Coordinates of C-alpha atoms and ligand atoms in Angstrom, one line a residue:
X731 CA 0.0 0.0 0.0
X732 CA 1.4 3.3 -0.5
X733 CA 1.6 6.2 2.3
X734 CA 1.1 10.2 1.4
X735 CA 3.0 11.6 3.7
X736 CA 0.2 14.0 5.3
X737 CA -1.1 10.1 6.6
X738 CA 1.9 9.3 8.0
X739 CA 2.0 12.3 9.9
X740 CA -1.5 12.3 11.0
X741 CA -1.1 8.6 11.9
X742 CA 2.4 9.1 13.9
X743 CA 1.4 12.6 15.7
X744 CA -2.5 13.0 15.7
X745 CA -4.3 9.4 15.5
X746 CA -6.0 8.8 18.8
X747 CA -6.6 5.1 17.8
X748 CA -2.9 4.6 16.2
X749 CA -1.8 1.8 19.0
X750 CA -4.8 0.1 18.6
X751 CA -5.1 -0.3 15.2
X752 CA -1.3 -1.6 14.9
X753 CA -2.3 -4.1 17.5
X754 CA -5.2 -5.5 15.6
X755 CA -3.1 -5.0 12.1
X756 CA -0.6 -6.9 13.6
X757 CA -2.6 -10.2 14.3
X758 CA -4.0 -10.0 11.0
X759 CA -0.9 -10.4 9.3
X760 CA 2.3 -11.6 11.5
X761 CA -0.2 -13.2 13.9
X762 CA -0.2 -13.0 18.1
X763 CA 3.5 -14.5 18.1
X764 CA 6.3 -13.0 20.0
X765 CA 9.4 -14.5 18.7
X766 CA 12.5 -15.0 21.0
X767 CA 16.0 -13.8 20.0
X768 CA 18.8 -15.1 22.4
X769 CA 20.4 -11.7 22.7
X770 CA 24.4 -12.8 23.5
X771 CA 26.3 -9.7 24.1
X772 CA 29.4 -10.7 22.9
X773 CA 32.4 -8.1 23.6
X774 CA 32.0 -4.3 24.4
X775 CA 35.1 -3.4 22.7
X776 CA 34.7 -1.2 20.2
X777 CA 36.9 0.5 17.2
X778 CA 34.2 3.5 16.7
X779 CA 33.2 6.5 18.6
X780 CA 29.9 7.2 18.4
X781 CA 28.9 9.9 20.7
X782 CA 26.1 8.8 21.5
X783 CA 27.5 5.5 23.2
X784 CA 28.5 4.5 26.2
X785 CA 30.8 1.9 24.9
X786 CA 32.7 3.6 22.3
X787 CA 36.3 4.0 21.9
X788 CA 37.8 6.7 23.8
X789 CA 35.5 5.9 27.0
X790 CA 38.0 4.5 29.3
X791 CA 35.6 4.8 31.9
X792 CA 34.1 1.4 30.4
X793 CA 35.7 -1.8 32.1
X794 CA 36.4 -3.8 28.6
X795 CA 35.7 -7.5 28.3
X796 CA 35.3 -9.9 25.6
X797 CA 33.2 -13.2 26.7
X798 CA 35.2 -16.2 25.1
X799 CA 33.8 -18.8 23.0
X800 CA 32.9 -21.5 25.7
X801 CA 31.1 -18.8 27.0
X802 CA 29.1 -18.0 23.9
X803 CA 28.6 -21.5 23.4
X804 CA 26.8 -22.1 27.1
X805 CA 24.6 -19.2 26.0
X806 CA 23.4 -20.9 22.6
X807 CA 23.3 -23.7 24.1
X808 CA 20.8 -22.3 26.4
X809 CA 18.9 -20.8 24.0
X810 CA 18.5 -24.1 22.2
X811 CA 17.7 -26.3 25.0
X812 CA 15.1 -23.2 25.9
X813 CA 13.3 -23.5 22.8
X814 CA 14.2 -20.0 22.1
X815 CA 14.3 -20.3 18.2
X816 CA 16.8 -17.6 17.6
X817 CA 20.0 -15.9 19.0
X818 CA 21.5 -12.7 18.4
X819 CA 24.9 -11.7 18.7
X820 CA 26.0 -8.7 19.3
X821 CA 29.0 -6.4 19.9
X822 CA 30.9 -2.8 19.4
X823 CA 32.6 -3.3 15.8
X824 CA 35.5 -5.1 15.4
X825 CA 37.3 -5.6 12.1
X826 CA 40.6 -7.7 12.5
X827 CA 41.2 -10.9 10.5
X828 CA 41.6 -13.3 13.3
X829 CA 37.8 -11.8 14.6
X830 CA 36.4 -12.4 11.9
X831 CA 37.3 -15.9 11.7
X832 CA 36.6 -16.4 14.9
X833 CA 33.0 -15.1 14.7
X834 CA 32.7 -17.8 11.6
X835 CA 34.1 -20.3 13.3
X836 CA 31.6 -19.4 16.5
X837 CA 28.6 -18.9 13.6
X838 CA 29.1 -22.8 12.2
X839 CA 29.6 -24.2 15.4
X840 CA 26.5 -22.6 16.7
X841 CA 24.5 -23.6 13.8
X842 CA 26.2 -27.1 13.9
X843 CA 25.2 -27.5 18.0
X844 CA 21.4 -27.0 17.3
X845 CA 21.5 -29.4 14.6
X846 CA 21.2 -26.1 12.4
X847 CA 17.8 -25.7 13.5
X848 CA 18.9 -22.1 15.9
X849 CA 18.0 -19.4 13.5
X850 CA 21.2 -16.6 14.0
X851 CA 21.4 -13.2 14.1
X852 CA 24.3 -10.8 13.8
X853 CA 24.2 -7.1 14.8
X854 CA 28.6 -6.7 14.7
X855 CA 28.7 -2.8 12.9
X856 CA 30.2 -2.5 9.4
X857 CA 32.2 -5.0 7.6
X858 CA 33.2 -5.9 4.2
X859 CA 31.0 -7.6 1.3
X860 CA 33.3 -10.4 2.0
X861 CA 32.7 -10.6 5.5
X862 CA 28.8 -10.2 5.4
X863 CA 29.6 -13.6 2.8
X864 CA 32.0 -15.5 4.8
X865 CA 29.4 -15.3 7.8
X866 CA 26.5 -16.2 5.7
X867 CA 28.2 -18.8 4.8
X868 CA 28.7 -19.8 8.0
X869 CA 25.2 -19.9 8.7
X870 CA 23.7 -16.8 9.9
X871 CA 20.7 -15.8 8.8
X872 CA 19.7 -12.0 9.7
X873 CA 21.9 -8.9 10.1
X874 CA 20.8 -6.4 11.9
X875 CA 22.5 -2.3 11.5
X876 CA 20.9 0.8 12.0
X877 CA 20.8 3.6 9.9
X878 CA 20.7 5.3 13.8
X879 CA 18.6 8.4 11.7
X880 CA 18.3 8.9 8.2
X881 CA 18.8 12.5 8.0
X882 CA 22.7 12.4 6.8
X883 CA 23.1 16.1 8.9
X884 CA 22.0 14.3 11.7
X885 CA 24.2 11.6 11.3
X886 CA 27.1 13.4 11.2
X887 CA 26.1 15.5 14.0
X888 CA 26.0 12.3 16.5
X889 CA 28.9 10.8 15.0
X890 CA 33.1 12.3 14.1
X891 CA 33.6 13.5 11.3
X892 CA 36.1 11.1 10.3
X893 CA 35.9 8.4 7.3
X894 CA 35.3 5.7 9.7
X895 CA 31.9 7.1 10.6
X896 CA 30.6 8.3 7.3
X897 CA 26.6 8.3 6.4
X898 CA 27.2 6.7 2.5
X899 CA 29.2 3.8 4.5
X900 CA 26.2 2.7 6.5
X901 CA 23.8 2.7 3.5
X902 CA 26.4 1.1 1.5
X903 CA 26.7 -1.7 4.5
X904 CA 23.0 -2.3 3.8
X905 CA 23.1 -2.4 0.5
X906 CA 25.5 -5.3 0.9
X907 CA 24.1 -7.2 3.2
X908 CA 20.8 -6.8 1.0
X909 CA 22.8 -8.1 -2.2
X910 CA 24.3 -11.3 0.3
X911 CA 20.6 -12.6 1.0
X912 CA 20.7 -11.8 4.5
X913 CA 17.0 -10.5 6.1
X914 CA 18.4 -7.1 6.9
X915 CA 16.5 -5.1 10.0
X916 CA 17.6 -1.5 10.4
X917 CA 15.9 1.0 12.9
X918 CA 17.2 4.8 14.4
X919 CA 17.0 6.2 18.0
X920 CA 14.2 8.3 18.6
X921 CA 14.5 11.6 20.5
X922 CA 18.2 12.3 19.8
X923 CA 19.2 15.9 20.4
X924 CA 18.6 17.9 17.2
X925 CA 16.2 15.7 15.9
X926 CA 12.8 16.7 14.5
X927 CA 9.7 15.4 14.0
X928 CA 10.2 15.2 10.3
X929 CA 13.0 13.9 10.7
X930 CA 10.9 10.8 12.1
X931 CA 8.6 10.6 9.6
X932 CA 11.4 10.5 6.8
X933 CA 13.1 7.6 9.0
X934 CA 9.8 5.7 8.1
X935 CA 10.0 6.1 4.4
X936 CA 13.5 5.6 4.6
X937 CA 12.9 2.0 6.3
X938 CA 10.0 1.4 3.5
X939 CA 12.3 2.8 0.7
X940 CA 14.8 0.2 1.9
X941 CA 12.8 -2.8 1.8
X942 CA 14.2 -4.0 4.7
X943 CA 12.8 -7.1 6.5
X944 CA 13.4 -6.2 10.2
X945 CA 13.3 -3.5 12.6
X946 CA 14.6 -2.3 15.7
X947 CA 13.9 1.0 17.0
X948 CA 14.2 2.6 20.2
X949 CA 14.7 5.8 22.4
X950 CA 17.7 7.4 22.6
X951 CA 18.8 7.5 26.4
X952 CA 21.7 9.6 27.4
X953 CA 24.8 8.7 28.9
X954 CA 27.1 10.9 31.2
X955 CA 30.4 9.8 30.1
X956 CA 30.0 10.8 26.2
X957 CA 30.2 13.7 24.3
X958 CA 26.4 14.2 23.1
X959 CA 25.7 14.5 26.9
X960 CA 26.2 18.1 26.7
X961 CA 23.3 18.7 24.9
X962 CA 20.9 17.0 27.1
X963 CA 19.1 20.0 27.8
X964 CA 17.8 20.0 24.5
X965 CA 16.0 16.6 24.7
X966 CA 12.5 15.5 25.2
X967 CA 11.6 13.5 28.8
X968 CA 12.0 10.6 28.5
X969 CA 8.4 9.6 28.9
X970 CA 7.9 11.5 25.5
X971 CA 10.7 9.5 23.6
X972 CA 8.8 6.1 25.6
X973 CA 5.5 7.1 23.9
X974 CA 7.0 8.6 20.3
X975 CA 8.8 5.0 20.3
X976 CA 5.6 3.5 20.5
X977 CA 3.8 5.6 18.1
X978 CA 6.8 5.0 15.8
X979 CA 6.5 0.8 16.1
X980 CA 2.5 1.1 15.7
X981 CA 3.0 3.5 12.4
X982 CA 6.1 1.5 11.0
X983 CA 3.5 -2.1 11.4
X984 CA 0.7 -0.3 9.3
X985 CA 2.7 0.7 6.5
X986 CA 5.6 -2.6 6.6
X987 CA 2.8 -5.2 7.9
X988 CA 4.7 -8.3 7.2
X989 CA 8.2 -7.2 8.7
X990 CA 9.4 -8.4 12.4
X991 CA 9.5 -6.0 14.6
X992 CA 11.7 -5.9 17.8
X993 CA 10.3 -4.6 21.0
X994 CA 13.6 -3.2 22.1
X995 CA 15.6 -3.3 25.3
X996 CA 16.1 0.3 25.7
X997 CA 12.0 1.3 25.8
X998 CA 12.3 -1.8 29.1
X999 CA 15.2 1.2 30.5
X1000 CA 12.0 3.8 30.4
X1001 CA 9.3 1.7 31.7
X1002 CA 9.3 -2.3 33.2
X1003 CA 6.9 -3.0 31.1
X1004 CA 7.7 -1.3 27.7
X1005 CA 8.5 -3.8 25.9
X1006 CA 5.2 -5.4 26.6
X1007 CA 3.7 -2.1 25.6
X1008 CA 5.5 -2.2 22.1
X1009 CA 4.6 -6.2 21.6
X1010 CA 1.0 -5.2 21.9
X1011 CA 1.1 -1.9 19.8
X1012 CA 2.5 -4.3 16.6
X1013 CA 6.0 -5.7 17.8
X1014 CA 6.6 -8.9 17.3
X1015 CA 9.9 -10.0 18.2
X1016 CA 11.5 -10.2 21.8
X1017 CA 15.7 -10.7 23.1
X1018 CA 16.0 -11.4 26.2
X1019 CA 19.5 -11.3 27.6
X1020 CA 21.1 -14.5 28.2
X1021 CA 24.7 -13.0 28.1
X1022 CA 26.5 -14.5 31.8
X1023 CA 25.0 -12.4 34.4
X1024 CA 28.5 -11.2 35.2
X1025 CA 29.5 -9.5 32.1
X1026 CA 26.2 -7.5 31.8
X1027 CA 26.5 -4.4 33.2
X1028 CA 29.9 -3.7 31.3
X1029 CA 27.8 -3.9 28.1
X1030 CA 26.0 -0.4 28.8
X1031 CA 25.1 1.8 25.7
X1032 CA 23.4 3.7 27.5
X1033 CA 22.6 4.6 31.7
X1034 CA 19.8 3.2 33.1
X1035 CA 20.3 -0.3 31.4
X1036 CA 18.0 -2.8 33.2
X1037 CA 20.8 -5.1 34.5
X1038 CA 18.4 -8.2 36.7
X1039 CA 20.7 -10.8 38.4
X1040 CA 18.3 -12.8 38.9
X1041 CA 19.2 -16.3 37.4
X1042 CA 17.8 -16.8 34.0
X1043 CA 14.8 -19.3 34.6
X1044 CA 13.8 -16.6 37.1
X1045 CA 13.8 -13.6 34.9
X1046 CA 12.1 -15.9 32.2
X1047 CA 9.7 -17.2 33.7
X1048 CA 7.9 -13.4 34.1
X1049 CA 8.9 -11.9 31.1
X1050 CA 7.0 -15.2 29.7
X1051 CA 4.1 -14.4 32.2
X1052 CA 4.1 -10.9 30.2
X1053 CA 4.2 -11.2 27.1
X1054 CA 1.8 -13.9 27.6
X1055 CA -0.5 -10.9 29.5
X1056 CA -0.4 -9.0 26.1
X1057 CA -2.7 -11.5 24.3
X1058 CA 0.2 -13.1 22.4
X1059 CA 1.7 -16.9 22.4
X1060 CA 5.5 -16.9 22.5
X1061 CA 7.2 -18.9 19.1
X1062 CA 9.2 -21.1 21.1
X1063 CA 10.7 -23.3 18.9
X1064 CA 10.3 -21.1 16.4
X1065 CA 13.1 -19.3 14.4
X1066 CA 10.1 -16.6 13.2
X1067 CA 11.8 -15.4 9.6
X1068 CA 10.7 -12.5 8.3
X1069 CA 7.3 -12.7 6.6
X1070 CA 8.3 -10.0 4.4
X1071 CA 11.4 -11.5 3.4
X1072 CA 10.2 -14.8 2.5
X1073 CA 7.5 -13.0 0.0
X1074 CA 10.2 -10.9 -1.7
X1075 CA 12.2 -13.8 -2.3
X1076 CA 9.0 -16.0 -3.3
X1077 CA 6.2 -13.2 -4.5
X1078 CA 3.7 -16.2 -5.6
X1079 CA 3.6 -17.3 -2.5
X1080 CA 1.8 -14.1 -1.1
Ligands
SAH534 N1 28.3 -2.0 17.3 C1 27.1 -2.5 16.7 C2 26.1 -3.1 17.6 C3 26.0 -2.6 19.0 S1 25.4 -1.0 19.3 C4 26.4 -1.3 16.0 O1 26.7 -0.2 16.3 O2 25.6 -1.6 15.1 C5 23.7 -1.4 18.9 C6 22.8 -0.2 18.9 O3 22.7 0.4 20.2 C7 23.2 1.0 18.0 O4 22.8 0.7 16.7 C8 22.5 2.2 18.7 O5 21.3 2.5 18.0 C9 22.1 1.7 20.1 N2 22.6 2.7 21.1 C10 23.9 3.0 21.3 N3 24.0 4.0 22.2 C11 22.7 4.3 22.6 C12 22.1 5.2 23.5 N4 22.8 6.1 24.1 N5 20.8 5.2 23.6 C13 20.0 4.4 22.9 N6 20.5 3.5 22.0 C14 21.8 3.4 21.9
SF4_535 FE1 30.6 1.0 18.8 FE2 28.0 0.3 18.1 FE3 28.5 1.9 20.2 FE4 29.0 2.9 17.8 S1 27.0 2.2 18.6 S2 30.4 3.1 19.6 S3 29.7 1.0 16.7 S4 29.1 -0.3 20.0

């Protein structure tokens, strides 16, 4: 279907009914599924600077670690024996030769573990066509990289000015990933400090101009120890950037129905309950953290992270509760591919 843009607005800003209507939109066509993504947190070192993040380079307030591949191993492992479906993994970019090969040897071995039934996702920054192949290869299955916003003044405005952190880079990186058959989520941060409201609504085109498969969008949330802090007297409460993250989700459903949609980590920082809030306004995919309990709270992009240290059966067992509250089953079992990527690869079939 195609959006004017003065319905987009009205929809994102103005509709009184928006939420509800994503939610009933959203069992028409993905169904009342929540889908489980393993989220394994991999390493927090990073070779960018993003100054948005609490993790980047030049913070040397943030205690470094690097889980090793035992450890990522338990953690799938987990994941498979929990019927999760999915895992994603996840770190700050790294671009050496010996990591990548180690993240393709982790990939197969993953894959090889769950009798290549664990559907995997990798959300590891930029790398090269080669490398997006060489871990396809491997097995994974979904990549996930944010535009972050698509307004390229923006972008530069939240990142350096240097050639590691260029704009035409990050469309270029999802380009390739497009061309290497992975399902390819993007998704931006919403309230960032000099963003607008069009600016939001052209980060919904963008993501339907892209064709992309998956999403993950979420609020910005500040952190003291990098550079953009200084502007946080410019930002919206964080209540507002909770609800425009919702209104975003329920908009982005209507107009890309058949796409997953995460219900993202950083809108449970906000409120306990916000990603069950985003699962019933047309989300449809959920990662709980199974990194080891004692590496989590180094892995913080932003303050505020929930860190629980409750053992993981524990936490489980109420998120299930939950999501279970919001009128959806949970996939287990499941990988939960994108809908909309199975019908561009197979257009008869829907
Ligand atoms: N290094 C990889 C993956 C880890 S960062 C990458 O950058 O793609 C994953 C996401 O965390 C980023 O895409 C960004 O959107 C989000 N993030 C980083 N800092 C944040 C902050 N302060 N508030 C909200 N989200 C943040
Ligand atoms: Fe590194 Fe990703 Fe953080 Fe940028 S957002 S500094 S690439 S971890």
């Amino acid at each position: 279907m195609k959006f004017e843009r003065e319905e987009v607005e009205y929809l994102l800003f103005e509709d009184e009914t928006l939420l509800e209507r994503a939610h009933y939109y959203k069992g028409d066509n993905v169904g009342y599924v929540t889908y489980l993504r393993g989220l394994i947190e991999l390493s927090n070192e990073c070779i960018k600077n993003c100054l948005y993040c609490g993790i980047r380079r030049e913070n040397e307030k943030a205690v470094r670690y690097s889980l090793t591949d035992e450890q990522v191993l338990e953690a799938a492992r987990y994941a498979y024996e929990n019927r999760y479906g999915s895992i994603a993994l996840q770190a700050g970019e790294r671009v050496s030769g010996d990591y990548v090969k180690r993240i393709t040897e982790l990939v197969k071995k993953i894959k090889q573990m769950s009798g290549g039934s664990l559907g995997i996702t990798l959300s590891l920054g930029e790398q090269t066509k080669e490398v997006y192949h060489q871990w396809k290869k491997a097995g994974a299955d979904r990549y996930l990289l944010r535009i972050e916003t698509s307004n390229p003044e923006l972008y530069t405005k939240i990142h350096p000015n240097d050639p590691l952190h260029t704009f035409e880079k990050r469309i270029k990186a999802l380009e390739d990933l497009r061309e290497t058959g992975y399902q390819v989520g993007t998704g931006v941060m919403i309230g960032l400090p000099f963003q607008t409201k069009k600016d939001l609504v052209d980060d919904l085109f963008f993501m339907k101009k892209m064709d992309i498969d998956m999403c993950g969008m979420g609020p910005y949330l500040e952190h003291r120890d990098t550079p953009l802090y200084e502007f946080r007297d410019l930002l919206w409460t964080q209540r507002e950037r909770f609800e425009m993250t919702l209104r975003m989700v329920a908009t982005l459903r209507l107009m890309m129905p058949k796409i997953n949609i995460a219900a993202t980590t950083a809108l449970q920082a906000i409120d306990p309950v916000g990603r069950e809030k985003a699962l019933w306004a047309g989300a449809n995919v959920i990662m709980p953290n199974i990194t080891p309990v004692t590496t989590r709270a180094s892995y913080k992009l932003y303050e505020n992270k929930p860190v629980s240290e409750d053992c993981l059966d524990v936490q489980e067992k109420s998120l299930f509760e939950r999501i279970i509250s919001t009128g959806d089953e949970i996939g287990f079992g499941e990988q939960g591919n994108s809908l909309h990527y199975k019908f561009r690869k197979k257009p008869n079939n829907g």
